Short mmCIF file of C-alpha atoms in Angstrom, two decimals:
data_model
loop_
_atom_site.label_atom_id
_atom_site.label_comp_id
_atom_site.label_asym_id
_atom_site.label_seq_id
_atom_site.Cartn_x
_atom_site.Cartn_y
_atom_site.Cartn_z
CA MET A 228 173.77 122.49 89.41
CA LYS A 229 175.12 122.32 85.82
CA LEU A 230 176.93 119.37 84.25
CA THR A 231 179.96 119.30 82.10
CA LEU A 232 179.73 118.25 78.52
CA ALA A 233 181.58 115.13 79.50
CA LYS A 234 179.35 114.15 82.38
CA SER A 235 176.03 115.20 80.45
CA PHE A 236 177.05 113.20 77.48
CA ALA A 237 177.97 110.09 79.45
CA LEU A 238 174.78 110.42 81.34
CA PHE A 239 172.57 110.65 78.38
CA THR A 240 174.37 108.28 75.94
CA LEU A 241 176.75 105.93 77.51
CA THR A 242 174.52 105.06 80.39
CA PHE A 243 171.53 104.56 78.11
CA GLY A 244 173.59 102.68 75.55
CA ILE A 245 175.00 100.15 78.23
CA THR A 246 171.50 99.82 79.59
CA LEU A 247 170.10 99.03 76.07
CA SER A 248 172.73 96.54 75.42
CA PHE A 249 172.05 94.74 78.89
CA VAL A 250 168.23 94.71 77.80
CA LEU A 251 168.97 93.26 74.48
CA LEU A 252 171.35 90.48 75.78
CA ASN A 253 168.90 89.57 78.32
CA HIS A 254 165.72 89.55 76.27
CA GLN A 255 164.43 86.12 75.22
CA SER A 256 162.76 86.06 71.70
CA PRO A 257 159.70 83.60 71.72
CA LEU A 258 159.31 81.07 68.66
CA PRO A 259 158.03 82.62 65.58
CA THR A 260 154.28 82.64 65.21
CA LYS A 261 152.04 83.55 62.20
CA PRO A 262 151.11 87.21 62.43
CA ASP A 263 147.47 88.10 62.81
CA PRO A 264 146.16 90.41 59.99
CA MET A 265 146.77 93.82 61.34
CA ALA A 266 146.63 97.26 59.72
CA ARG A 267 149.96 99.13 59.56
CA THR A 268 151.33 100.94 62.56
CA PHE A 269 154.08 103.42 62.82
CA ILE A 270 156.18 103.81 65.93
CA LEU A 271 158.40 107.01 66.21
CA TRP A 272 161.22 106.93 68.48
CA LEU A 273 162.77 110.10 69.80
CA HIS A 274 166.23 109.80 71.48
CA GLY A 275 167.86 111.75 74.24
CA LEU A 276 170.33 114.72 74.39
CA GLY A 277 173.57 113.78 72.70
CA ASP A 278 172.27 110.50 71.27
CA SER A 279 171.30 109.47 67.94
CA GLY A 280 168.55 107.72 66.13
CA PRO A 281 170.66 104.78 64.56
CA ALA A 282 171.86 104.13 68.03
CA ASN A 283 168.52 103.42 69.17
CA GLU A 284 167.25 101.31 66.34
CA PRO A 285 167.85 97.89 68.22
CA ILE A 286 164.88 98.97 70.27
CA LYS A 287 162.72 97.55 67.64
CA ASN A 288 164.09 93.93 68.23
CA LEU A 289 162.52 93.94 71.44
CA PHE A 290 159.05 94.12 70.22
CA THR A 291 158.44 90.23 69.20
CA SER A 292 154.61 90.04 69.05
CA PRO A 293 152.93 89.39 65.87
CA VAL A 294 151.18 92.61 66.29
CA PHE A 295 154.26 94.24 65.14
CA ALA A 296 154.91 92.35 62.10
CA ASN A 297 153.54 95.34 59.84
CA THR A 298 154.97 98.18 61.94
CA LYS A 299 157.16 100.88 60.33
CA TRP A 300 159.79 102.23 62.78
CA SER A 301 161.49 105.68 62.51
CA PHE A 302 164.58 106.71 64.68
CA PRO A 303 165.39 110.38 63.43
CA SER A 304 168.27 112.06 64.68
CA ALA A 305 168.27 115.37 66.38
CA PRO A 306 170.06 118.31 64.67
CA ASN A 307 173.29 119.73 66.13
CA ASN A 308 172.62 122.73 68.41
CA PRO A 309 174.36 124.46 71.10
CA VAL A 310 173.18 123.28 74.77
CA THR A 311 173.14 125.99 77.40
CA CYS A 312 173.67 123.39 80.30
CA ASN A 313 176.94 122.13 78.48
CA TYR A 314 178.14 125.66 78.32
CA GLY A 315 177.24 126.17 74.72
CA SER A 316 178.74 122.99 73.44
CA VAL A 317 177.27 121.64 70.18
CA MET A 318 175.58 118.18 70.07
CA PRO A 319 172.62 116.50 68.91
CA SER A 320 169.62 118.16 70.70
CA TRP A 321 166.06 118.71 69.75
CA PHE A 322 165.87 122.00 71.75
CA ASP A 323 167.88 123.93 74.32
CA ILE A 324 168.31 122.62 77.91
CA HIS A 325 169.09 125.27 80.42
CA GLU A 326 170.11 123.32 83.36
CA LEU A 327 170.53 119.98 84.84
CA PRO A 328 169.58 118.15 86.91
CA MET A 329 166.08 118.69 85.41
CA THR A 330 163.53 119.76 88.18
CA ALA A 331 159.88 120.56 87.97
CA ASP A 332 160.73 124.31 88.17
CA SER A 333 163.52 124.20 85.61
CA PRO A 334 163.37 126.94 82.91
CA GLN A 335 162.24 125.68 79.50
CA ASP A 336 163.14 126.66 75.87
CA GLU A 337 159.53 126.70 74.85
CA ALA A 338 160.39 128.44 71.43
CA GLY A 339 162.84 125.67 70.54
CA VAL A 340 160.33 122.94 71.50
CA LEU A 341 157.68 124.34 69.38
CA LYS A 342 160.15 124.46 66.49
CA ALA A 343 160.94 120.75 67.16
CA VAL A 344 157.37 119.89 67.36
CA GLN A 345 156.83 121.34 63.85
CA ASN A 346 159.41 118.72 62.68
CA VAL A 347 157.75 115.75 64.38
CA HIS A 348 154.25 116.74 62.99
CA ALA A 349 155.72 116.68 59.64
CA MET A 350 156.77 113.19 60.10
CA ILE A 351 153.37 112.32 61.55
CA ASP A 352 151.49 114.11 58.44
CA THR A 353 153.73 112.15 55.98
CA GLU A 354 152.87 108.85 57.59
CA ILE A 355 149.17 109.46 57.56
CA ALA A 356 149.48 110.77 53.88
CA ALA A 357 150.81 107.33 53.11
CA GLY A 358 147.66 105.62 54.48
CA THR A 359 148.46 104.88 58.28
CA ASN A 360 145.50 105.31 60.45
CA PRO A 361 146.38 108.01 62.89
CA ASN A 362 144.94 105.74 65.89
CA ASN A 363 147.90 103.49 64.77
CA ILE A 364 150.64 106.06 65.29
CA PHE A 365 152.58 106.00 68.47
CA ILE A 366 155.16 108.59 69.50
CA CYS A 367 157.80 107.23 72.15
CA GLY A 368 160.76 109.12 73.60
CA PHE A 369 163.60 109.03 76.15
CA SER A 370 164.55 112.09 78.22
CA GLN A 371 164.69 114.96 76.08
CA GLY A 372 162.98 112.78 73.48
CA GLY A 373 160.19 112.07 76.08
CA ALA A 374 159.73 115.86 76.56
CA LEU A 375 159.51 116.32 72.92
CA THR A 376 156.97 113.35 72.69
CA LEU A 377 154.64 114.86 75.19
CA ALA A 378 154.67 118.34 73.21
CA SER A 379 154.19 116.59 69.87
CA VAL A 380 151.30 114.56 71.09
CA LEU A 381 149.55 117.37 72.91
CA LEU A 382 149.72 119.77 70.04
CA TYR A 383 148.92 117.42 67.15
CA PRO A 384 145.20 118.20 65.92
CA LYS A 385 144.31 114.54 65.70
CA THR A 386 143.71 111.61 68.09
CA LEU A 387 146.82 109.35 67.84
CA GLY A 388 147.40 105.93 69.13
CA GLY A 389 149.40 107.19 72.07
CA GLY A 390 152.49 108.89 73.46
CA ALA A 391 155.06 107.10 75.62
CA VAL A 392 157.33 109.20 77.70
CA PHE A 393 160.46 107.75 79.32
CA SER A 394 162.13 109.64 82.01
CA GLY A 395 160.92 113.00 80.54
CA TRP A 396 159.54 116.34 81.69
CA VAL A 397 156.81 118.98 80.86
CA PRO A 398 158.78 121.27 78.55
CA PHE A 399 156.46 124.36 78.62
CA ASN A 400 154.00 126.15 81.07
CA SER A 401 150.36 125.66 81.42
CA SER A 402 149.36 128.40 79.08
CA ILE A 403 150.01 125.88 76.29
CA LEU A 404 147.08 123.91 77.18
CA GLN A 405 144.81 126.33 75.60
CA ARG A 406 146.22 125.14 72.20
CA VAL A 407 145.24 121.38 72.85
CA SER A 408 142.56 120.42 70.73
CA GLU A 409 139.71 118.13 71.77
CA ASP A 410 140.90 115.40 69.60
CA ALA A 411 144.37 115.53 70.93
CA LYS A 412 142.99 115.19 74.44
CA LYS A 413 141.90 111.75 73.40
CA THR A 414 145.44 110.57 72.93
CA PRO A 415 146.58 108.19 75.80
CA ILE A 416 149.89 109.13 77.51
CA LEU A 417 152.02 106.41 79.09
CA TRP A 418 154.55 108.01 81.43
CA SER A 419 157.53 105.94 83.03
CA HIS A 420 160.02 107.36 85.32
CA GLY A 421 162.90 105.94 87.61
CA ILE A 422 162.69 107.02 91.12
CA ALA A 423 166.51 107.04 91.32
CA ASP A 424 166.77 109.35 88.45
CA ARG A 425 169.43 112.04 89.25
CA THR A 426 169.28 113.69 85.75
CA VAL A 427 165.86 114.21 85.26
CA LEU A 428 164.63 114.17 88.93
CA PHE A 429 161.71 112.19 89.77
CA GLU A 430 159.69 115.16 90.96
CA ALA A 431 160.18 116.48 87.23
CA GLY A 432 158.34 113.28 86.07
CA GLN A 433 155.62 113.46 88.69
CA ALA A 434 154.69 116.91 87.57
CA GLY A 435 153.46 115.35 84.38
CA PRO A 436 150.16 113.63 85.44
CA PRO A 437 148.66 116.79 87.27
CA PHE A 438 149.62 118.92 84.17
CA LEU A 439 147.96 116.64 81.90
CA GLU A 440 144.87 116.29 84.10
CA LYS A 441 144.31 120.07 83.66
CA ALA A 442 144.06 119.50 80.00
CA GLY A 443 141.60 116.43 80.39
CA VAL A 444 144.45 114.00 79.06
CA SER A 445 144.60 110.47 80.23
CA CYS A 446 147.89 109.45 81.71
CA GLU A 447 149.13 106.24 83.00
CA PHE A 448 152.17 106.93 85.33
CA LYS A 449 154.59 104.20 86.26
CA ALA A 450 157.39 104.77 88.82
CA TYR A 451 160.31 102.29 88.96
CA PRO A 452 162.17 102.06 92.24
CA GLY A 453 165.98 101.90 91.99
CA LEU A 454 165.98 103.03 88.19
CA GLY A 455 168.26 105.77 87.10
CA HIS A 456 168.24 107.73 84.12
CA SER A 457 167.84 104.83 81.82
CA LEU A 458 165.59 102.11 80.48
CA ASN A 459 165.06 98.52 81.67
CA ASN A 460 163.39 95.34 80.37
CA GLU A 461 160.20 95.90 82.32
CA GLU A 462 159.56 99.34 80.82
CA PHE A 463 160.02 97.82 77.33
CA ARG A 464 157.64 94.95 78.08
CA ASN A 465 155.06 97.28 79.43
CA LEU A 466 155.24 99.52 76.42
CA GLU A 467 154.89 96.41 73.94
CA SER A 468 151.65 95.44 76.01
CA TRP A 469 150.41 99.08 76.06
CA ILE A 470 150.84 99.56 72.20
CA LYS A 471 149.37 96.13 71.57
CA SER A 472 146.22 96.83 73.41
CA ARG A 473 145.73 100.03 71.29
CA VAL A 474 146.54 98.94 67.91
CA HIS A 475 143.44 98.92 65.55
CA SER A 476 142.90 95.90 63.50
CA SER A 477 142.72 95.99 59.71
CA SER A 478 139.10 94.48 59.82
#
């Protein structure tokens, strides 16, 4: 079943925007505390289809722990590309999506994914060249951005702090596993998916851990009952704790 441009855009941007606004309004910020001396960390957030980087920037305000006092955030925007599932309409898209809802067996634009991965890797390389420890670099993404997060982390030649996939899917077939380096296999993956997701079906998310297991990659999978194609407070709290536990101290 294919969605029209209006339906798809609303699902990927309006729903997410409303959800994010609700999360921000209901987030209670603790009293400021003196931050611990931590090395610089870098968090790259990749948005979903039809969205933009600036629209997602409020996410960083949810991470109030002193651990994030020296964190550099980046919210890039995808280039405008025609999208097949929207009958060729042009919109911000990291790569092509052939059909929605996304299932575990949906066809994938592997060439487009690999091209987008190169751009993400360039951002990571720049940050490492600036002095950030690769172990303190975290790639996170929602929906299409989650699929790109997975691809980028698996194909990066060094071990990173982690990759967090939200409502994403595996954007290529198992032959790609031959290109996953031993160092990349050490990068942990956090995968979160709503059971009530009708855009990227839960089955598409469930296919992730077995795929990663074939490559020997560690994956923590969390299912959220009643959650559709969006993000909620619990997911953000879990992400904050997950990253905190993996940040390397400057000492």
